[in-house]
Coordinates of C-alpha atoms in Angstrom, one line a residue:
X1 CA -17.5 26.1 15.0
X2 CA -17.7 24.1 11.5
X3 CA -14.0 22.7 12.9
X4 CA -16.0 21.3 15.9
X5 CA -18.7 20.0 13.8
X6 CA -16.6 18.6 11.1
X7 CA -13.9 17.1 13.9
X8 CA -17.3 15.4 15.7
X9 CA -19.0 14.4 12.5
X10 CA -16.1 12.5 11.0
X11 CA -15.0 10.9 14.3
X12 CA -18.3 9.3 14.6
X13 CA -18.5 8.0 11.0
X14 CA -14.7 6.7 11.4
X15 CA -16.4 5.2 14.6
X16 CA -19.7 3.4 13.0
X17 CA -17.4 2.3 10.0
X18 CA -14.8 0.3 12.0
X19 CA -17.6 -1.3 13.6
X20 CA -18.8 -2.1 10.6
X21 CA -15.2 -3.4 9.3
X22 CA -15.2 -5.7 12.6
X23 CA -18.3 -7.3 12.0
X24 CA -17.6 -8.4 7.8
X25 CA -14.4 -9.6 9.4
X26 CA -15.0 -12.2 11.8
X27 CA -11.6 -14.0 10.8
X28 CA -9.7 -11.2 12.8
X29 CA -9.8 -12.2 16.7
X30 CA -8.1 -9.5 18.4
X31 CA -8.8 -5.4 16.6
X32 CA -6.7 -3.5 19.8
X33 CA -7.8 0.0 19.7
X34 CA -8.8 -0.3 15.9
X35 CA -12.2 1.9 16.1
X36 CA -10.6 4.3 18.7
X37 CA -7.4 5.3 16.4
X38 CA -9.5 5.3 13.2
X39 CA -12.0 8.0 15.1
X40 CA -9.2 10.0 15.9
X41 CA -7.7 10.3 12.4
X42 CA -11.5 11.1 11.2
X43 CA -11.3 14.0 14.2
X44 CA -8.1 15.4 12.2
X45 CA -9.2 15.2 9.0
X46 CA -12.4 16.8 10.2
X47 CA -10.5 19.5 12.1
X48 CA -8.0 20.0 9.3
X49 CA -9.5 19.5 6.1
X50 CA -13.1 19.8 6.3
X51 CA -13.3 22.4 8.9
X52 CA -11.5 25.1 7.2
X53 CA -12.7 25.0 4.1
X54 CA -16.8 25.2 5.0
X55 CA -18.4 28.8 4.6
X56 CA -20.0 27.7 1.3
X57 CA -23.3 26.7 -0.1
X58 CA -24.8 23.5 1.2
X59 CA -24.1 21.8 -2.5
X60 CA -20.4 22.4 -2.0
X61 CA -20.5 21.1 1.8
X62 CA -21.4 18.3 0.7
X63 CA -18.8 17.9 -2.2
X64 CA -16.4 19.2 0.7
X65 CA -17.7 16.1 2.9
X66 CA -17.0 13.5 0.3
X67 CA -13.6 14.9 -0.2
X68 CA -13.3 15.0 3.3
X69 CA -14.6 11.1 3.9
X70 CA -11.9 10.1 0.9
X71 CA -9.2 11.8 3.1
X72 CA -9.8 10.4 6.4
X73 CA -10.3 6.7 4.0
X74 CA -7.0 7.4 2.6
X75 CA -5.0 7.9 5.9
X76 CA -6.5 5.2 7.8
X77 CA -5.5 3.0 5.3
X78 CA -1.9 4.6 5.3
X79 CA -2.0 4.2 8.5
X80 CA -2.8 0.4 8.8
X81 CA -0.8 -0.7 5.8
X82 CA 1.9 1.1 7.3
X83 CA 1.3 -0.3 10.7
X84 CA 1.0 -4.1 9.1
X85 CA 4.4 -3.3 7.1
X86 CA 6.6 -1.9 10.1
X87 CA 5.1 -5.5 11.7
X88 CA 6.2 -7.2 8.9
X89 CA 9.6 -5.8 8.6
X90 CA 10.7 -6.8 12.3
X91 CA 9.8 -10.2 11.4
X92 CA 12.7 -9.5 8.6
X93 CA 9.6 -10.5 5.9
X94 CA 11.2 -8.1 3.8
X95 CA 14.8 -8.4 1.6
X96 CA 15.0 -4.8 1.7
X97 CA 13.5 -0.7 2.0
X98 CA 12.1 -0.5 -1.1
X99 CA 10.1 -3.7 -1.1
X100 CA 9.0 -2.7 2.2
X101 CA 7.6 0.4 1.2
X102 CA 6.0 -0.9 -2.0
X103 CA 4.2 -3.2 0.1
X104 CA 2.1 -0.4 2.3
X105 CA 0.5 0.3 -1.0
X106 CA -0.5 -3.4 -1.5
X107 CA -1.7 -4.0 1.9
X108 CA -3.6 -0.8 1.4
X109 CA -5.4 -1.9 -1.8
X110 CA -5.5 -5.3 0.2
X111 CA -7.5 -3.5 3.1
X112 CA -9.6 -1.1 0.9
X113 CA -10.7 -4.4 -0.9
X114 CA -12.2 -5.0 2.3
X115 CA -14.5 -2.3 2.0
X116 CA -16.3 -3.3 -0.8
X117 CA -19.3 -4.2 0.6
X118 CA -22.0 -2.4 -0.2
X119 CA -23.4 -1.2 3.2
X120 CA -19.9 0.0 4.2
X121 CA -19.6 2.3 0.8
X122 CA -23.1 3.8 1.3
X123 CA -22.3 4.3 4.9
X124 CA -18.9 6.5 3.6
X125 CA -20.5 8.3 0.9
X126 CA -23.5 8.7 2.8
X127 CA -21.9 9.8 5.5
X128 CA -19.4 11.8 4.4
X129 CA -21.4 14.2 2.6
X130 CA -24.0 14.4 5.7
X131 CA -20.9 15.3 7.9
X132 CA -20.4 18.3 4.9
X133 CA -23.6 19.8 5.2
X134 CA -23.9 19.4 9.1
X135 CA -20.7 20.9 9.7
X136 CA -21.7 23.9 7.5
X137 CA -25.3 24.2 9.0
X138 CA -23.5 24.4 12.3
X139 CA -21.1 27.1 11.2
X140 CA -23.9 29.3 9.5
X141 CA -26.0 29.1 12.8
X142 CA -23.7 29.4 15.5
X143 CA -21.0 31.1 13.9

């Protein structure tokens, strides 16, 4: 059950996040199915990282949610700089592999800078290490 929990908890936050992300960046017209894909990556992480690893104290659920919130960060921002560099490389932006790859890393500091707002860090922390201790208060009572 804490897989279901965790899977739920982090899709939503990946979710409320984006829309957050949408609204301090007004500059961006078209977002596609940005908050979709982000809340699927937060299902997986919740499923695969958080989930297994609950069966603790609430103290350490919540240290597992914050770990858990820094994962799902990480990959949608993999996933976006990666997504912004195969874009880039079609358009032949790049003179070759390596300086194609070193550039997901600088779109991904590029789009974490983005983040720095304080709302959207409270939000993550916040939320991340709610997600933790739901997830584990659903696996002690239903489990």
């Amino acid at each position: 059950m804490s897989k279901l929990a965790a899977a739920v908890c982090y899709a939503i936050l990946a979710w409320v996040v984006s829309g957050m992300v949408i609204e301090v960046m007004p500059e961006r017209e078209e977002w596609g199915n940005f908050q979709p894909f982000n809340a699927l990556i937060g299902l997986l992480v919740g499923w695969f990282v958080v989930g297994r690893r609950l069966r603790v104290d609430y103290v350490t659920a919540m240290g597992i949610g914050f770990t858990g919130m820094a994962a799902a960060l990480f990959w949608v921002l993999f996933a976006h700089a990666f997504n912004e560099m195969l874009a880039l490389a079609l358009a032949r932006r790049f003179d070759g592999p390596v300086e194609a790859i070193v550039s997901i890393f600088k779109l991904g500091i590029e789009y974490a800078a983005n983040l720095a707002y304080p709302h959207i860090v409270a939000t993550l922390v916040l939320g991340g290490m709610l997600s933790g201790v739901i997830a584990e208060y659903v696996d002690r009572r239903w489990s």
